[in-house]
Tab-separated table of C-alpha atoms and ligand atoms in Angstrom:
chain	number	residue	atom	x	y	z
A	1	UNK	CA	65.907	49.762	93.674
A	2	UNK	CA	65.771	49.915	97.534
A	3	UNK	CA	67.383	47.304	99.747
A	4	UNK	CA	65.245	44.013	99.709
A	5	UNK	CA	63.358	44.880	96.624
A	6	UNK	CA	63.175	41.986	94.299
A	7	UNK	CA	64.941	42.787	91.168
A	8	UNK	CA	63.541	42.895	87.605
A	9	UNK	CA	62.273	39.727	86.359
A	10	UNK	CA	64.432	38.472	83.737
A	11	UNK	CA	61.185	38.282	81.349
A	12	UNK	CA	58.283	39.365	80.611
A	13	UNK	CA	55.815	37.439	78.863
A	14	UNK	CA	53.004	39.360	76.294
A	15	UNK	CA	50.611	37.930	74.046
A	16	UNK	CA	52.891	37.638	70.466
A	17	UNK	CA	56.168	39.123	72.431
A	18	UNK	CA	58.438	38.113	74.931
A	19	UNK	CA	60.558	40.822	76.913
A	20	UNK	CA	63.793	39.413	78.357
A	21	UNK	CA	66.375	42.161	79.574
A	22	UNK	CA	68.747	43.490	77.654
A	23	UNK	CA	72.369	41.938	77.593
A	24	UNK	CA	75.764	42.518	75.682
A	25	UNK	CA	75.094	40.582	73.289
A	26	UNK	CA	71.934	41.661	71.718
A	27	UNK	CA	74.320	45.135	70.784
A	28	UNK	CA	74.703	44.646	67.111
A	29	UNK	CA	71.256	43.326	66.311
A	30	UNK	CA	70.067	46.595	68.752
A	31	UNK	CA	72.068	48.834	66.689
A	32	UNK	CA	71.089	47.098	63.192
A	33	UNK	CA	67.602	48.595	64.654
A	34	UNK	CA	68.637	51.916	65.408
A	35	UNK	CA	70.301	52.316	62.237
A	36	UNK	CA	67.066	51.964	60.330
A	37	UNK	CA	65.495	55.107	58.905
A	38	UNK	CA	61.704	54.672	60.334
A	39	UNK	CA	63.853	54.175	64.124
A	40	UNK	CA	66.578	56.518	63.829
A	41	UNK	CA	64.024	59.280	62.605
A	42	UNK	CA	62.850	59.648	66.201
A	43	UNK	CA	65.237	57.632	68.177
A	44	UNK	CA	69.085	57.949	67.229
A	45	UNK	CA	69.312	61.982	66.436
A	46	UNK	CA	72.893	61.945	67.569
A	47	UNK	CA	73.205	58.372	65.604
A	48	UNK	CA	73.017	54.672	66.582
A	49	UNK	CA	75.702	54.750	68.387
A	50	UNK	CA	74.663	57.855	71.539
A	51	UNK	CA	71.567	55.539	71.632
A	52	UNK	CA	72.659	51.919	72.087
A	53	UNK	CA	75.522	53.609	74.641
A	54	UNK	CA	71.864	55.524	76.250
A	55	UNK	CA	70.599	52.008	75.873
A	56	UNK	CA	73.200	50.164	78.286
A	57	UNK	CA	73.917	53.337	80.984
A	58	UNK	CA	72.486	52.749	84.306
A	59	UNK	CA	69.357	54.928	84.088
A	60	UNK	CA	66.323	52.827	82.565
A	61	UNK	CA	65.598	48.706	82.617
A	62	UNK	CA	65.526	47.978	79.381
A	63	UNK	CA	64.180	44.506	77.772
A	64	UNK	CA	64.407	43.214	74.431
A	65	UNK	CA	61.411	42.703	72.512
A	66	UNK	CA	61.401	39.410	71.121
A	67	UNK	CA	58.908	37.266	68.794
A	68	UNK	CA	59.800	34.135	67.648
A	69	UNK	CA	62.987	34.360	69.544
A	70	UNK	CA	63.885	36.927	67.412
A	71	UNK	CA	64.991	40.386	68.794
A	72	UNK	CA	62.882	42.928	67.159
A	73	UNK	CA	62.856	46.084	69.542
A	74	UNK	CA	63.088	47.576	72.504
A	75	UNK	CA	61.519	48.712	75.687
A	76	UNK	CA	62.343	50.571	78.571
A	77	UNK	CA	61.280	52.372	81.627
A	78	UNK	CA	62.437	54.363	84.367
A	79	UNK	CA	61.036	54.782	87.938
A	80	UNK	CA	60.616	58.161	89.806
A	81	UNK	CA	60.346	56.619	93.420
A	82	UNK	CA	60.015	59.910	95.069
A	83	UNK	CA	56.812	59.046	97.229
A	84	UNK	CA	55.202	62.301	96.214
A	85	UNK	CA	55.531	61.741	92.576
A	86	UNK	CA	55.975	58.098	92.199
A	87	UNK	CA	55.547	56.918	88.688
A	88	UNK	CA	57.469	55.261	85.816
A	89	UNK	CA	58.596	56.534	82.131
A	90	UNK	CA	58.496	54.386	79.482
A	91	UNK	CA	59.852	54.127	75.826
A	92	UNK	CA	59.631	51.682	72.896
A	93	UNK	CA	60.916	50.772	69.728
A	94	UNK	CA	60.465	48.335	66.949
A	95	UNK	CA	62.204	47.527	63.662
A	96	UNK	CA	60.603	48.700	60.614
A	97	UNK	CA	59.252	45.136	59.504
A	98	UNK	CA	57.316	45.026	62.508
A	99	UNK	CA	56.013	48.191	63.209
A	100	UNK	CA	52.368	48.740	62.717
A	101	UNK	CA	51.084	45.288	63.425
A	102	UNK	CA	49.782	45.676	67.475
A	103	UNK	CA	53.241	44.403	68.412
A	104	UNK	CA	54.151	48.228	70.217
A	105	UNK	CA	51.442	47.846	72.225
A	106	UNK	CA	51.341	43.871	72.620
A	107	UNK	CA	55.038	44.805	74.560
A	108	UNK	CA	53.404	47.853	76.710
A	109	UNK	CA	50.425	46.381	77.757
A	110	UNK	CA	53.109	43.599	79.218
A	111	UNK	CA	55.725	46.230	80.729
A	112	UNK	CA	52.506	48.296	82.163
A	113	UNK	CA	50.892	45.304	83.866
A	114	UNK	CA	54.450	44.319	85.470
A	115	UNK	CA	54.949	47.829	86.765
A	116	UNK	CA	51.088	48.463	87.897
A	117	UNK	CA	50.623	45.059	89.541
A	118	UNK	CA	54.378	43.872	90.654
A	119	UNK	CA	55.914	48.105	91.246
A	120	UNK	CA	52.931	49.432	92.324
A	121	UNK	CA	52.756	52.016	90.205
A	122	UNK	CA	49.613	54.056	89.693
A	123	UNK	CA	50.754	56.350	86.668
A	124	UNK	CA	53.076	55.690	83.684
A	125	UNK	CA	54.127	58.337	81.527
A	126	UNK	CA	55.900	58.280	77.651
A	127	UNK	CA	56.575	61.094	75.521
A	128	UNK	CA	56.900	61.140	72.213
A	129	UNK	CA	57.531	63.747	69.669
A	130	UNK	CA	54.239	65.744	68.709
A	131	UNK	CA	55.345	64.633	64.995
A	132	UNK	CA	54.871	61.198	65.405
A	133	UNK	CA	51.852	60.484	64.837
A	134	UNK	CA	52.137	56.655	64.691
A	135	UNK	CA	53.501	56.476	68.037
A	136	UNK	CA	50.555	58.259	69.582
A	137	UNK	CA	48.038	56.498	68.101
A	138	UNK	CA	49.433	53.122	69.329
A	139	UNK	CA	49.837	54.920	72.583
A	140	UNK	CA	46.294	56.029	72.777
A	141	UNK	CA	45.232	52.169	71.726
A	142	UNK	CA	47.035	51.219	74.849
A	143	UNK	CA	45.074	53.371	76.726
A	144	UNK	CA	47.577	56.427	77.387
A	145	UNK	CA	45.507	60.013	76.995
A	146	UNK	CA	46.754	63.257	75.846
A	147	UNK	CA	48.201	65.733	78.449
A	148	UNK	CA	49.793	68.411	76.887
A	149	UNK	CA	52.709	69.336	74.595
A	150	UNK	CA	56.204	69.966	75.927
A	151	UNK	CA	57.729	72.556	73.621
A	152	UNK	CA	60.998	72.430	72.618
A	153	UNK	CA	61.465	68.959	74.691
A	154	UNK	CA	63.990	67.487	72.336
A	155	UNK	CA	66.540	67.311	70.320
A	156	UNK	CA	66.919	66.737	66.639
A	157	UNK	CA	69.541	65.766	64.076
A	158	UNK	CA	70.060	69.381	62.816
A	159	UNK	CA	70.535	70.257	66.420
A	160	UNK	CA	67.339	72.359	66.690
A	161	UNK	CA	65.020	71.285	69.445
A	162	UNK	CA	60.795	70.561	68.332
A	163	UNK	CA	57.945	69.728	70.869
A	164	UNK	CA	57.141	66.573	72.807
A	165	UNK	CA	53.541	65.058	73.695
A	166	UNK	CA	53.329	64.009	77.513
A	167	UNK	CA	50.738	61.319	77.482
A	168	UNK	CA	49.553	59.342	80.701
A	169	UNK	CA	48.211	56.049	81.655
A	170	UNK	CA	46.401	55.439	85.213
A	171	UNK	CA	45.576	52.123	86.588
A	172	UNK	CA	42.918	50.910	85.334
A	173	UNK	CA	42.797	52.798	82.414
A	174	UNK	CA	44.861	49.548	80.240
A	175	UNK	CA	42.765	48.995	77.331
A	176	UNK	CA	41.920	44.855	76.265
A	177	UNK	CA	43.889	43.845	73.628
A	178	UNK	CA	41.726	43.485	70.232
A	179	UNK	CA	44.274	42.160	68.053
B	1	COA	C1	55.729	53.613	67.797
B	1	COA	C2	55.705	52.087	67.740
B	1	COA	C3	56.341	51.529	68.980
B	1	COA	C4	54.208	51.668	67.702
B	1	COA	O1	54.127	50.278	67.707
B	1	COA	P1	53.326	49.527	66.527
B	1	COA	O2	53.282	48.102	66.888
B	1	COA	O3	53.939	49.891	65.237
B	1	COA	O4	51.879	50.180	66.665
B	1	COA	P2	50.507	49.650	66.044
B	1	COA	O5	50.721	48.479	65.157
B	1	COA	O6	49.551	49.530	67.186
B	1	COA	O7	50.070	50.851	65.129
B	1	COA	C5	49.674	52.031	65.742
B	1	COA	C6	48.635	52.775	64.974
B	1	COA	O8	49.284	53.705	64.100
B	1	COA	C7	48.749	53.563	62.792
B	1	COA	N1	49.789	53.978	61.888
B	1	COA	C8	50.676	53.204	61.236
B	1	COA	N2	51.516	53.988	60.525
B	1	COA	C9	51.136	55.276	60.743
B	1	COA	C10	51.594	56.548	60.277
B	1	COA	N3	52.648	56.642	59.452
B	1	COA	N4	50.964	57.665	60.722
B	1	COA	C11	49.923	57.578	61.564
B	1	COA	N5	49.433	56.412	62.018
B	1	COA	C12	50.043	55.271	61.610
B	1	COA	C13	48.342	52.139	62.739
B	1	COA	O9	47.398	51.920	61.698
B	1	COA	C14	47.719	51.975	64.090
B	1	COA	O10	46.461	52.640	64.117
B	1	COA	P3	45.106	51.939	64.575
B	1	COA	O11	45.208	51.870	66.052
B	1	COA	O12	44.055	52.867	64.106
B	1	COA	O13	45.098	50.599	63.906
B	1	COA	C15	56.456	51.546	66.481
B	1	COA	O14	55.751	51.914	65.337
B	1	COA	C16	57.896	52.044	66.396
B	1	COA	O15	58.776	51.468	67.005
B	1	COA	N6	58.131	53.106	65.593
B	1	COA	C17	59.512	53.619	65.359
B	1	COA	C18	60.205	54.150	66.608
B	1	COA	C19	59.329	55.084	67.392
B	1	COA	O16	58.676	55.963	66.847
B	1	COA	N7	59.318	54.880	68.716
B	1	COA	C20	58.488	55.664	69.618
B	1	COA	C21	59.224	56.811	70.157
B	1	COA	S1	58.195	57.705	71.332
Protein backbone atom coordinates (compact mmCIF):
# COMPACT_ATOMS: atom_id res chain seq x y z
CA UNK A 1 0.00 0.00 0.00
CA UNK A 2 1.21 3.47 -1.21
CA UNK A 3 0.78 6.62 0.85
CA UNK A 4 -2.97 7.78 0.75
CA UNK A 5 -4.30 4.51 -0.42
CA UNK A 6 -7.32 3.53 1.50
CA UNK A 7 -6.65 0.43 3.38
CA UNK A 8 -8.44 -2.95 3.11
CA UNK A 9 -11.96 -2.90 3.99
CA UNK A 10 -12.49 -4.69 7.09
CA UNK A 11 -15.20 -6.97 5.15
CA UNK A 12 -16.23 -8.22 2.41
CA UNK A 13 -19.63 -9.18 1.81
CA UNK A 14 -20.53 -12.44 -0.79
CA UNK A 15 -23.66 -14.06 -1.45
CA UNK A 16 -23.67 -17.10 1.52
CA UNK A 17 -20.08 -15.73 2.95
CA UNK A 18 -18.82 -12.92 4.67
CA UNK A 19 -14.94 -12.07 4.52
CA UNK A 20 -13.76 -10.02 7.51
CA UNK A 21 -9.82 -9.87 7.93
CA UNK A 22 -8.04 -12.04 9.72
CA UNK A 23 -7.20 -11.29 13.50
CA UNK A 24 -5.41 -13.10 16.51
CA UNK A 25 -7.99 -14.55 17.56
CA UNK A 26 -9.43 -16.58 14.84
CA UNK A 27 -5.69 -18.70 15.30
CA UNK A 28 -6.96 -21.85 16.83
CA UNK A 29 -10.17 -22.23 14.87
CA UNK A 30 -7.59 -21.36 11.60
CA UNK A 31 -5.36 -24.04 12.67
CA UNK A 32 -8.31 -26.60 13.66
CA UNK A 33 -8.69 -26.03 9.65
CA UNK A 34 -5.33 -26.61 8.63
CA UNK A 35 -5.04 -29.59 10.64
CA UNK A 36 -7.71 -31.36 8.66
CA UNK A 37 -6.62 -34.00 6.16
CA UNK A 38 -8.67 -32.71 2.88
CA UNK A 39 -6.69 -28.93 3.90
CA UNK A 40 -3.44 -29.99 5.04
CA UNK A 41 -3.13 -32.34 1.87
CA UNK A 42 -2.43 -29.26 -0.23
CA UNK A 43 -2.03 -26.52 2.23
CA UNK A 44 0.10 -27.32 5.48
CA UNK A 45 3.09 -29.64 3.85
CA UNK A 46 5.43 -28.40 6.52
CA UNK A 47 2.27 -28.77 9.09
CA UNK A 48 -0.38 -26.41 10.54
CA UNK A 49 1.74 -24.65 12.23
CA UNK A 50 4.49 -23.05 8.98
CA UNK A 51 0.99 -22.20 7.58
CA UNK A 52 -1.04 -20.29 10.18
CA UNK A 53 2.65 -18.47 11.01
CA UNK A 54 2.54 -17.95 6.61
CA UNK A 55 -0.99 -16.96 7.43
CA UNK A 56 -0.21 -13.88 9.87
CA UNK A 57 3.45 -12.64 8.15
CA UNK A 58 3.19 -9.43 6.39
CA UNK A 59 3.02 -10.66 2.77
CA UNK A 60 -0.76 -11.37 1.74
CA UNK A 61 -4.32 -9.73 3.20
CA UNK A 62 -5.90 -12.40 4.36
CA UNK A 63 -9.81 -12.56 5.42
CA UNK A 64 -11.68 -15.10 7.14
CA UNK A 65 -14.34 -16.81 5.44
CA UNK A 66 -17.30 -16.77 7.46
CA UNK A 67 -21.05 -18.18 7.10
CA UNK A 68 -23.30 -17.94 9.71
CA UNK A 69 -20.75 -16.13 11.72
CA UNK A 70 -18.91 -19.06 11.73
CA UNK A 71 -15.22 -19.11 10.54
CA UNK A 72 -14.95 -21.73 7.95
CA UNK A 73 -11.83 -20.80 5.72
CA UNK A 74 -9.66 -18.67 4.37
CA UNK A 75 -8.71 -16.28 1.67
CA UNK A 76 -5.95 -14.34 0.65
CA UNK A 77 -4.25 -12.31 -1.94
CA UNK A 78 -1.24 -10.53 -2.71
CA UNK A 79 -0.63 -7.50 -5.02
CA UNK A 80 2.28 -7.15 -7.56
CA UNK A 81 2.04 -3.24 -7.96
CA UNK A 82 4.87 -3.06 -10.32
CA UNK A 83 3.05 -0.90 -13.09
CA UNK A 84 4.33 -3.21 -15.79
CA UNK A 85 2.99 -6.30 -14.27
CA UNK A 86 0.33 -5.17 -11.98
CA UNK A 87 -1.88 -7.94 -10.81
CA UNK A 88 -2.93 -9.82 -7.63
CA UNK A 89 -2.42 -13.64 -6.37
CA UNK A 90 -4.93 -15.22 -4.67
CA UNK A 91 -5.46 -18.39 -2.46
CA UNK A 92 -8.35 -20.12 -0.64
CA UNK A 93 -9.27 -22.59 1.71
CA UNK A 94 -12.24 -24.19 3.30
CA UNK A 95 -12.86 -26.79 6.01
CA UNK A 96 -13.79 -30.13 4.90
CA UNK A 97 -17.62 -29.80 5.88
CA UNK A 98 -17.90 -27.10 3.55
CA UNK A 99 -15.99 -27.79 0.70
CA UNK A 100 -17.78 -28.64 -2.45
CA UNK A 101 -20.95 -26.69 -1.95
CA UNK A 102 -20.16 -23.20 -4.29
CA UNK A 103 -18.90 -21.66 -1.05
CA UNK A 104 -14.91 -21.48 -2.70
CA UNK A 105 -16.13 -19.62 -5.27
CA UNK A 106 -19.11 -17.69 -3.46
CA UNK A 107 -15.72 -16.09 -1.40
CA UNK A 108 -13.66 -15.42 -4.85
CA UNK A 109 -16.16 -14.03 -6.83
CA UNK A 110 -16.33 -11.44 -3.61
CA UNK A 111 -12.38 -10.97 -3.18
CA UNK A 112 -12.18 -10.64 -7.25
CA UNK A 113 -14.88 -7.98 -7.52
CA UNK A 114 -13.13 -5.93 -4.52
CA UNK A 115 -9.77 -6.12 -6.22
CA UNK A 116 -11.12 -5.53 -10.01
CA UNK A 117 -13.50 -2.69 -9.12
CA UNK A 118 -11.95 -1.01 -5.73
CA UNK A 119 -7.66 -2.08 -6.75
CA UNK A 120 -8.00 -1.77 -10.16
CA UNK A 121 -6.76 -4.75 -11.04
CA UNK A 122 -7.13 -6.19 -14.52
CA UNK A 123 -5.63 -9.81 -13.93
CA UNK A 124 -5.73 -12.16 -10.90
CA UNK A 125 -3.75 -15.14 -10.80
CA UNK A 126 -3.96 -18.58 -8.29
CA UNK A 127 -2.06 -21.61 -8.58
CA UNK A 128 -2.84 -24.64 -7.46
CA UNK A 129 -1.25 -27.98 -7.58
CA UNK A 130 -1.87 -29.82 -11.04
CA UNK A 131 -3.22 -32.73 -8.59
CA UNK A 132 -6.00 -31.01 -7.36
CA UNK A 133 -8.42 -31.40 -9.34
CA UNK A 134 -11.25 -29.99 -7.14
CA UNK A 135 -9.60 -26.79 -6.81
CA UNK A 136 -9.43 -26.23 -10.54
CA UNK A 137 -12.66 -27.02 -11.34
CA UNK A 138 -14.09 -24.48 -8.81
CA UNK A 139 -11.50 -22.19 -10.25
CA UNK A 140 -12.59 -22.64 -13.77
CA UNK A 141 -16.47 -22.12 -12.43
CA UNK A 142 -15.24 -18.79 -11.29
CA UNK A 143 -14.13 -18.02 -14.48
CA UNK A 144 -10.17 -18.51 -14.13
CA UNK A 145 -8.71 -20.40 -17.54
CA UNK A 146 -5.86 -22.68 -17.84
CA UNK A 147 -2.36 -21.20 -18.58
CA UNK A 148 0.13 -23.62 -18.21
CA UNK A 149 1.80 -25.94 -15.67
CA UNK A 150 4.66 -24.79 -13.46
CA UNK A 151 6.81 -27.85 -12.90
CA UNK A 152 8.26 -28.56 -9.88
CA UNK A 153 6.49 -25.25 -8.30
CA UNK A 154 6.08 -26.70 -4.86
CA UNK A 155 6.78 -28.34 -2.14
CA UNK A 156 5.44 -31.47 -0.56
CA UNK A 157 5.41 -33.29 2.76
CA UNK A 158 8.10 -35.86 1.70
CA UNK A 159 10.12 -32.88 0.70
CA UNK A 160 10.01 -33.63 -3.06
CA UNK A 161 8.70 -30.80 -5.15
CA UNK A 162 5.42 -31.75 -7.97
CA UNK A 163 3.94 -29.24 -10.57
CA UNK A 164 1.64 -26.25 -10.16
CA UNK A 165 -1.29 -25.02 -12.59
CA UNK A 166 -1.06 -21.11 -13.25
CA UNK A 167 -4.60 -20.20 -14.02
CA UNK A 168 -5.82 -16.53 -14.85
CA UNK A 169 -8.82 -14.41 -14.55
CA UNK A 170 -9.23 -11.00 -16.67
CA UNK A 171 -11.83 -8.47 -16.05
CA UNK A 172 -14.64 -9.27 -17.29
CA UNK A 173 -14.14 -12.70 -17.57
CA UNK A 174 -16.13 -13.29 -13.66
CA UNK A 175 -18.61 -15.85 -14.34
CA UNK A 176 -22.59 -15.22 -12.67
CA UNK A 177 -23.05 -17.13 -9.85
CA UNK A 178 -25.57 -20.21 -10.55
CA UNK A 179 -25.80 -21.55 -7.21
C1 LIG B 1 -10.61 -25.76 -3.47
C2 LIG B 1 -11.81 -25.20 -2.71
C3 LIG B 1 -11.51 -23.81 -2.24
C4 LIG B 1 -12.99 -25.15 -3.72
O1 LIG B 1 -14.10 -24.59 -3.09
P1 LIG B 1 -15.49 -25.42 -3.06
O2 LIG B 1 -16.50 -24.52 -2.48
O3 LIG B 1 -15.25 -26.71 -2.40
O4 LIG B 1 -15.76 -25.62 -4.62
P2 LIG B 1 -17.13 -26.05 -5.32
O5 LIG B 1 -18.18 -26.39 -4.32
O6 LIG B 1 -17.42 -25.01 -6.34
O7 LIG B 1 -16.74 -27.39 -6.04
C5 LIG B 1 -15.87 -27.32 -7.12
C6 LIG B 1 -16.12 -28.37 -8.15
O8 LIG B 1 -15.30 -29.51 -7.85
C7 LIG B 1 -16.11 -30.68 -7.87
N1 LIG B 1 -15.47 -31.62 -6.99
C8 LIG B 1 -15.76 -31.86 -5.69
N2 LIG B 1 -14.90 -32.78 -5.21
C9 LIG B 1 -14.06 -33.11 -6.23
C10 LIG B 1 -12.97 -34.02 -6.37
N3 LIG B 1 -12.55 -34.76 -5.33
N4 LIG B 1 -12.33 -34.09 -7.57
C11 LIG B 1 -12.73 -33.34 -8.60
N5 LIG B 1 -13.77 -32.48 -8.54
C12 LIG B 1 -14.42 -32.37 -7.35
C13 LIG B 1 -17.45 -30.18 -7.48
O9 LIG B 1 -18.46 -31.09 -7.87
C14 LIG B 1 -17.52 -28.91 -8.26
O10 LIG B 1 -17.71 -29.21 -9.64
P3 LIG B 1 -18.88 -28.58 -10.52
O11 LIG B 1 -18.43 -27.20 -10.79
O12 LIG B 1 -18.90 -29.44 -11.73
O13 LIG B 1 -20.11 -28.66 -9.68
C15 LIG B 1 -12.18 -26.10 -1.49
O14 LIG B 1 -12.64 -27.33 -1.95
C16 LIG B 1 -11.01 -26.30 -0.53
O15 LIG B 1 -10.77 -25.47 0.32
N6 LIG B 1 -10.30 -27.45 -0.66
C17 LIG B 1 -9.20 -27.80 0.28
C18 LIG B 1 -8.02 -26.83 0.25
C19 LIG B 1 -7.57 -26.53 -1.15
O16 LIG B 1 -7.43 -27.41 -1.98
N7 LIG B 1 -7.33 -25.23 -1.40
C20 LIG B 1 -6.93 -24.76 -2.72
C21 LIG B 1 -5.47 -24.69 -2.83
S1 LIG B 1 -5.01 -24.02 -4.44
Amino acid sequence: MTAGEQPPPGSIVGKRVVLRRLEAEDRPRVRAILEEPEVARWWAPRGPDVALDGLFDAEEIVYAIEVDGRVVGAIEYAEENEPDFRHAGIDIFLDSTHQGQGLGGDAIRALARYLFNTRGHHRLTIDPAVANERAIRAYERVGFRRVGIMRGYERDANGGWHDGLLMDLLKGELTAATE
